[in-house]
């Protein structure tokens, strides 16, 4: 009923902290030729679509994240202003809400096909155009893997948006990024509980904790925020944990999608050639000391495009967007108001 209400009366329907919705895409063909059967994409709607249908913003999720978690970044004050914009928060494929190894009835666990972030963006395009009936949006905004999807949007549908704001994202993962993501896949697959993805309890909880603690911030920030005693206690809890956390099969498929991202591939690997295809205005935000998504490729993209570039120089690493939220929120809102 809610979905029908939006499609027919979009300009009149105001939603705030909206409930979980789903777009049913049927059998969704991937760029590989494989198919996600009975594919569906989760989403939530915030704010009001104006009469010109010109104020929509697509806001995809970060790795392992959900639109429920995105809500803290949407509102009158945060990153994306729902009092000005109609915000379409979208659950990425394999996040446990949209179609994923953990929730697919016909393709469960590792029988769920590999997909790319290009496929993820294609699924979102179908949601926005076929379900929500929009043929253009104001902007795409995303954080981390959401920023990677934002970069892919610029190349998959260059005329679809006026603006794009990738935040601590990348147009193609750097060598260091590929290494740490593959290490995380290996930690899962080599775990005693893995069983080729047919596990009884979610495996590698201790490795999941350790990678997060090592990568998300910087050594200086971590040592200031965490005592020796606390980290030893948390390590013990992680080693003793049985299950819980983000589903390992879901994580593997999302990580593989991130690792496949390279917007320069159709241009023979040339970033300079690739950026010539970009039509939107772009604000690129990176963290200088980011160890999860190292900033080099995004900075190269911004410099070649002559796009606006904001470099966060605090010691929070990949979490700089949160640590320097006020600065980021102001910059994004000013950019979108142009």
Short mmCIF file of N, CA and C in Angstrom, two decimals, residues 149-253:
data_model
loop_
_atom_site.label_atom_id
_atom_site.label_comp_id
_atom_site.label_asym_id
_atom_site.label_seq_id
_atom_site.Cartn_x
_atom_site.Cartn_y
_atom_site.Cartn_z
N UNK A 149 29.78 3.05 -4.87
CA UNK A 149 28.60 2.98 -5.72
C UNK A 149 28.32 4.34 -6.38
N UNK A 150 28.58 5.42 -5.64
CA UNK A 150 28.41 6.76 -6.21
C UNK A 150 29.31 6.96 -7.41
N UNK A 151 30.57 6.55 -7.30
CA UNK A 151 31.48 6.62 -8.45
C UNK A 151 30.93 5.80 -9.62
N UNK A 152 30.44 4.59 -9.33
CA UNK A 152 29.92 3.74 -10.41
C UNK A 152 28.70 4.37 -11.07
N UNK A 153 27.83 5.00 -10.29
CA UNK A 153 26.67 5.69 -10.85
C UNK A 153 27.10 6.71 -11.91
N UNK A 154 28.20 7.43 -11.63
CA UNK A 154 28.67 8.48 -12.55
C UNK A 154 29.00 7.93 -13.93
N UNK A 155 29.41 6.66 -13.98
CA UNK A 155 29.82 6.05 -15.23
C UNK A 155 28.72 5.19 -15.85
N UNK A 156 27.93 4.54 -15.02
CA UNK A 156 26.84 3.70 -15.54
C UNK A 156 25.71 4.54 -16.12
N UNK A 157 25.40 5.67 -15.46
CA UNK A 157 24.27 6.53 -15.86
C UNK A 157 24.70 7.99 -15.76
N UNK A 158 25.63 8.43 -16.61
CA UNK A 158 26.25 9.75 -16.46
C UNK A 158 25.30 10.93 -16.53
N UNK A 159 24.17 10.79 -17.23
CA UNK A 159 23.23 11.90 -17.37
C UNK A 159 22.06 11.81 -16.39
N UNK A 160 22.11 10.86 -15.48
CA UNK A 160 20.96 10.61 -14.61
C UNK A 160 20.93 11.54 -13.40
N UNK A 161 22.07 12.07 -12.98
CA UNK A 161 22.14 12.92 -11.81
C UNK A 161 22.83 14.24 -12.14
N UNK A 162 22.45 15.28 -11.38
CA UNK A 162 23.11 16.57 -11.53
C UNK A 162 24.42 16.61 -10.74
N UNK A 163 24.45 15.94 -9.59
CA UNK A 163 25.58 16.02 -8.68
C UNK A 163 25.89 14.66 -8.09
N UNK A 164 27.10 14.51 -7.58
CA UNK A 164 27.49 13.29 -6.89
C UNK A 164 28.48 13.64 -5.79
N UNK A 165 28.32 12.96 -4.65
CA UNK A 165 29.21 13.18 -3.51
C UNK A 165 29.69 11.83 -2.98
N UNK A 166 30.81 11.32 -3.50
CA UNK A 166 31.40 10.11 -2.92
C UNK A 166 32.26 10.49 -1.71
N UNK A 167 31.97 9.87 -0.57
CA UNK A 167 32.66 10.18 0.69
C UNK A 167 33.44 8.95 1.13
N UNK A 168 34.73 9.11 1.35
CA UNK A 168 35.66 8.01 1.67
C UNK A 168 35.37 6.77 0.83
N UNK A 169 35.17 7.01 -0.47
CA UNK A 169 34.95 5.93 -1.43
C UNK A 169 36.09 5.90 -2.44
N UNK A 170 35.94 5.09 -3.48
CA UNK A 170 36.99 4.95 -4.47
C UNK A 170 36.40 4.57 -5.83
N UNK A 171 36.98 5.08 -6.93
CA UNK A 171 36.54 4.66 -8.25
C UNK A 171 37.14 3.32 -8.66
N UNK A 172 38.20 2.91 -8.01
CA UNK A 172 38.78 1.57 -8.15
C UNK A 172 39.70 1.36 -6.95
N UNK A 173 39.64 0.19 -6.36
CA UNK A 173 40.40 -0.02 -5.14
C UNK A 173 41.90 -0.06 -5.43
N UNK A 174 42.66 0.58 -4.54
CA UNK A 174 44.11 0.57 -4.65
C UNK A 174 44.65 -0.80 -4.24
N UNK A 175 45.93 -1.03 -4.52
CA UNK A 175 46.56 -2.32 -4.22
C UNK A 175 46.42 -2.70 -2.75
N UNK A 176 46.66 -1.75 -1.86
CA UNK A 176 46.56 -2.02 -0.42
C UNK A 176 45.16 -2.45 -0.04
N UNK A 177 44.15 -1.79 -0.63
CA UNK A 177 42.75 -2.12 -0.35
C UNK A 177 42.43 -3.55 -0.78
N UNK A 178 42.88 -3.90 -1.98
CA UNK A 178 42.64 -5.26 -2.48
C UNK A 178 43.26 -6.29 -1.54
N UNK A 179 44.45 -5.99 -1.03
CA UNK A 179 45.15 -6.92 -0.15
C UNK A 179 44.38 -7.15 1.14
N UNK A 180 43.95 -6.09 1.79
CA UNK A 180 43.28 -6.31 3.08
C UNK A 180 41.90 -6.94 2.92
N UNK A 181 41.20 -6.61 1.82
CA UNK A 181 39.90 -7.26 1.61
C UNK A 181 40.05 -8.75 1.32
N UNK A 182 41.04 -9.11 0.50
CA UNK A 182 41.27 -10.53 0.22
C UNK A 182 41.68 -11.26 1.49
N UNK A 183 42.45 -10.61 2.35
CA UNK A 183 42.84 -11.22 3.63
C UNK A 183 41.62 -11.53 4.48
N UNK A 184 40.61 -10.67 4.41
CA UNK A 184 39.39 -10.90 5.19
C UNK A 184 38.59 -12.08 4.63
N UNK A 185 38.54 -12.20 3.31
CA UNK A 185 37.90 -13.37 2.71
C UNK A 185 38.64 -14.64 3.12
N UNK A 186 39.97 -14.60 3.04
CA UNK A 186 40.78 -15.77 3.39
C UNK A 186 40.56 -16.17 4.86
N UNK A 187 40.45 -15.18 5.73
CA UNK A 187 40.24 -15.48 7.15
C UNK A 187 38.93 -16.22 7.37
N UNK A 188 37.91 -15.87 6.59
CA UNK A 188 36.62 -16.57 6.70
C UNK A 188 36.74 -17.99 6.15
N UNK A 189 37.28 -18.10 4.95
CA UNK A 189 37.31 -19.40 4.27
C UNK A 189 38.27 -20.40 4.92
N UNK A 190 39.24 -19.90 5.65
CA UNK A 190 40.18 -20.79 6.34
C UNK A 190 39.78 -21.09 7.78
N UNK A 191 38.65 -20.54 8.19
CA UNK A 191 38.20 -20.74 9.57
C UNK A 191 37.63 -22.14 9.77
N UNK A 192 37.78 -22.64 10.96
CA UNK A 192 37.34 -24.02 11.27
C UNK A 192 35.84 -24.21 11.05
N UNK A 193 35.05 -23.15 11.19
CA UNK A 193 33.59 -23.27 11.07
C UNK A 193 33.07 -22.99 9.66
N UNK A 194 33.94 -22.69 8.71
CA UNK A 194 33.51 -22.23 7.39
C UNK A 194 32.68 -23.26 6.64
N UNK A 195 33.19 -24.47 6.48
CA UNK A 195 32.45 -25.57 5.84
C UNK A 195 31.91 -25.18 4.47
N UNK A 196 32.75 -24.52 3.67
CA UNK A 196 32.38 -24.12 2.30
C UNK A 196 31.11 -23.26 2.24
N UNK A 197 30.90 -22.50 3.30
CA UNK A 197 29.74 -21.61 3.35
C UNK A 197 28.51 -22.23 3.98
N UNK A 198 28.55 -23.53 4.26
CA UNK A 198 27.40 -24.19 4.88
C UNK A 198 27.62 -24.31 6.38
N UNK A 199 27.95 -23.22 7.00
CA UNK A 199 28.28 -23.21 8.43
C UNK A 199 27.03 -23.21 9.30
N UNK A 200 27.22 -23.73 10.51
CA UNK A 200 26.13 -23.72 11.49
C UNK A 200 26.15 -22.45 12.32
N UNK A 201 27.36 -21.93 12.57
CA UNK A 201 27.49 -20.63 13.25
C UNK A 201 28.38 -19.74 12.39
N UNK A 202 28.10 -18.46 12.41
CA UNK A 202 28.84 -17.51 11.58
C UNK A 202 30.33 -17.55 11.92
N UNK A 203 31.20 -17.87 10.97
CA UNK A 203 32.61 -18.08 11.29
C UNK A 203 33.44 -16.81 11.36
N UNK A 204 34.64 -16.96 11.93
CA UNK A 204 35.70 -15.93 11.91
C UNK A 204 35.30 -14.65 12.62
N UNK A 205 34.58 -14.78 13.73
CA UNK A 205 34.20 -13.59 14.47
C UNK A 205 35.42 -12.86 15.02
N UNK A 206 36.44 -13.60 15.46
CA UNK A 206 37.62 -12.95 16.01
C UNK A 206 38.37 -12.18 14.93
N UNK A 207 38.48 -12.76 13.73
CA UNK A 207 39.15 -12.06 12.64
C UNK A 207 38.37 -10.82 12.22
N UNK A 208 37.05 -10.93 12.20
CA UNK A 208 36.21 -9.78 11.86
C UNK A 208 36.47 -8.63 12.82
N UNK A 209 36.52 -8.93 14.11
CA UNK A 209 36.81 -7.92 15.12
C UNK A 209 38.20 -7.32 14.91
N UNK A 210 39.18 -8.16 14.70
CA UNK A 210 40.57 -7.70 14.60
C UNK A 210 40.78 -6.81 13.38
N UNK A 211 40.24 -7.22 12.23
CA UNK A 211 40.39 -6.38 11.04
C UNK A 211 39.75 -5.01 11.25
N UNK A 212 38.56 -5.00 11.84
CA UNK A 212 37.89 -3.74 12.09
C UNK A 212 38.69 -2.82 13.00
N UNK A 213 39.23 -3.39 14.07
CA UNK A 213 40.00 -2.58 15.02
C UNK A 213 41.28 -2.05 14.38
N UNK A 214 41.93 -2.86 13.56
CA UNK A 214 43.20 -2.46 12.95
C UNK A 214 43.00 -1.42 11.85
N UNK A 215 41.94 -1.57 11.05
CA UNK A 215 41.81 -0.79 9.83
C UNK A 215 41.00 0.49 9.96
N UNK A 216 39.97 0.51 10.80
CA UNK A 216 39.00 1.60 10.73
C UNK A 216 39.55 2.96 11.14
N UNK A 217 40.49 2.99 12.09
CA UNK A 217 41.08 4.27 12.47
C UNK A 217 42.59 4.22 12.23
N UNK A 218 43.32 5.09 12.89
CA UNK A 218 44.78 5.09 12.79
C UNK A 218 45.36 4.58 14.10
N UNK A 219 46.62 4.14 14.11
CA UNK A 219 47.24 3.70 15.37
C UNK A 219 47.17 4.77 16.46
N UNK A 220 47.45 6.03 16.11
CA UNK A 220 47.41 7.09 17.12
C UNK A 220 46.02 7.25 17.72
N UNK A 221 45.01 7.28 16.86
CA UNK A 221 43.64 7.44 17.35
C UNK A 221 43.22 6.24 18.19
N UNK A 222 43.56 5.05 17.72
CA UNK A 222 43.18 3.83 18.43
C UNK A 222 43.82 3.79 19.81
N UNK A 223 45.09 4.11 19.89
CA UNK A 223 45.79 4.06 21.18
C UNK A 223 45.27 5.10 22.15
N UNK A 224 44.79 6.23 21.63
CA UNK A 224 44.22 7.26 22.50
C UNK A 224 42.85 6.84 23.03
N UNK A 225 42.10 6.10 22.21
CA UNK A 225 40.72 5.76 22.57
C UNK A 225 40.57 4.42 23.27
N UNK A 226 41.60 3.55 23.20
CA UNK A 226 41.47 2.18 23.70
C UNK A 226 42.63 1.82 24.62
N UNK A 227 42.31 1.34 25.80
CA UNK A 227 43.37 0.93 26.74
C UNK A 227 43.85 -0.49 26.42
N UNK A 228 45.03 -0.81 26.92
CA UNK A 228 45.55 -2.17 26.77
C UNK A 228 44.58 -3.19 27.37
N UNK A 229 44.06 -2.89 28.54
CA UNK A 229 43.16 -3.83 29.21
C UNK A 229 41.88 -4.04 28.40
N UNK A 230 41.34 -2.94 27.88
CA UNK A 230 40.09 -3.05 27.13
C UNK A 230 40.26 -3.91 25.88
N UNK A 231 41.36 -3.68 25.14
CA UNK A 231 41.52 -4.44 23.90
C UNK A 231 41.75 -5.92 24.18
N UNK A 232 42.45 -6.23 25.26
CA UNK A 232 42.66 -7.63 25.61
C UNK A 232 41.33 -8.30 25.99
N UNK A 233 40.48 -7.56 26.69
CA UNK A 233 39.16 -8.09 27.04
C UNK A 233 38.30 -8.32 25.79
N UNK A 234 38.35 -7.35 24.86
CA UNK A 234 37.55 -7.46 23.64
C UNK A 234 38.06 -8.59 22.74
N UNK A 235 39.37 -8.77 22.72
CA UNK A 235 39.93 -9.89 21.94
C UNK A 235 39.46 -11.22 22.50
N UNK A 236 39.43 -11.33 23.82
CA UNK A 236 38.97 -12.56 24.47
C UNK A 236 37.51 -12.83 24.11
N UNK A 237 36.67 -11.79 24.15
CA UNK A 237 35.26 -11.95 23.80
C UNK A 237 35.10 -12.40 22.35
N UNK A 238 35.91 -11.79 21.47
CA UNK A 238 35.82 -12.14 20.05
C UNK A 238 36.24 -13.59 19.80
N UNK A 239 37.27 -14.04 20.50
CA UNK A 239 37.73 -15.42 20.33
C UNK A 239 36.69 -16.42 20.82
N UNK A 240 35.93 -16.03 21.83
CA UNK A 240 34.94 -16.92 22.42
C UNK A 240 33.58 -16.83 21.75
N UNK A 241 33.42 -15.85 20.89
CA UNK A 241 32.12 -15.65 20.24
C UNK A 241 31.80 -16.81 19.31
N UNK A 242 30.56 -17.23 19.33
CA UNK A 242 30.07 -18.26 18.41
C UNK A 242 28.89 -17.67 17.65
N UNK A 243 29.15 -17.28 16.43
CA UNK A 243 28.10 -16.67 15.63
C UNK A 243 27.95 -15.19 15.90
N UNK A 244 26.84 -14.62 15.40
CA UNK A 244 26.60 -13.19 15.53
C UNK A 244 27.32 -12.41 14.45
N UNK A 245 27.01 -11.14 14.34
CA UNK A 245 27.68 -10.27 13.38
C UNK A 245 27.15 -10.40 11.97
N UNK A 246 27.77 -9.67 11.05
CA UNK A 246 27.38 -9.66 9.65
C UNK A 246 27.66 -11.03 9.04
N UNK A 247 26.68 -11.58 8.35
CA UNK A 247 26.80 -12.93 7.80
C UNK A 247 28.02 -13.05 6.89
N UNK A 248 28.81 -14.10 7.07
CA UNK A 248 30.07 -14.27 6.35
C UNK A 248 29.87 -14.43 4.85
N UNK A 249 28.86 -15.18 4.43
CA UNK A 249 28.61 -15.34 2.99
C UNK A 249 28.20 -14.00 2.37
N UNK A 250 27.38 -13.23 3.08
CA UNK A 250 27.00 -11.90 2.59
C UNK A 250 28.25 -11.03 2.45
N UNK A 251 29.12 -11.10 3.44
CA UNK A 251 30.34 -10.28 3.39
C UNK A 251 31.22 -10.67 2.21
N UNK A 252 31.39 -11.95 1.99
CA UNK A 252 32.25 -12.39 0.89
C UNK A 252 31.74 -11.84 -0.44
N UNK A 253 30.44 -11.95 -0.71
CA UNK A 253 29.91 -11.47 -1.98
C UNK A 253 30.02 -9.94 -2.10
#
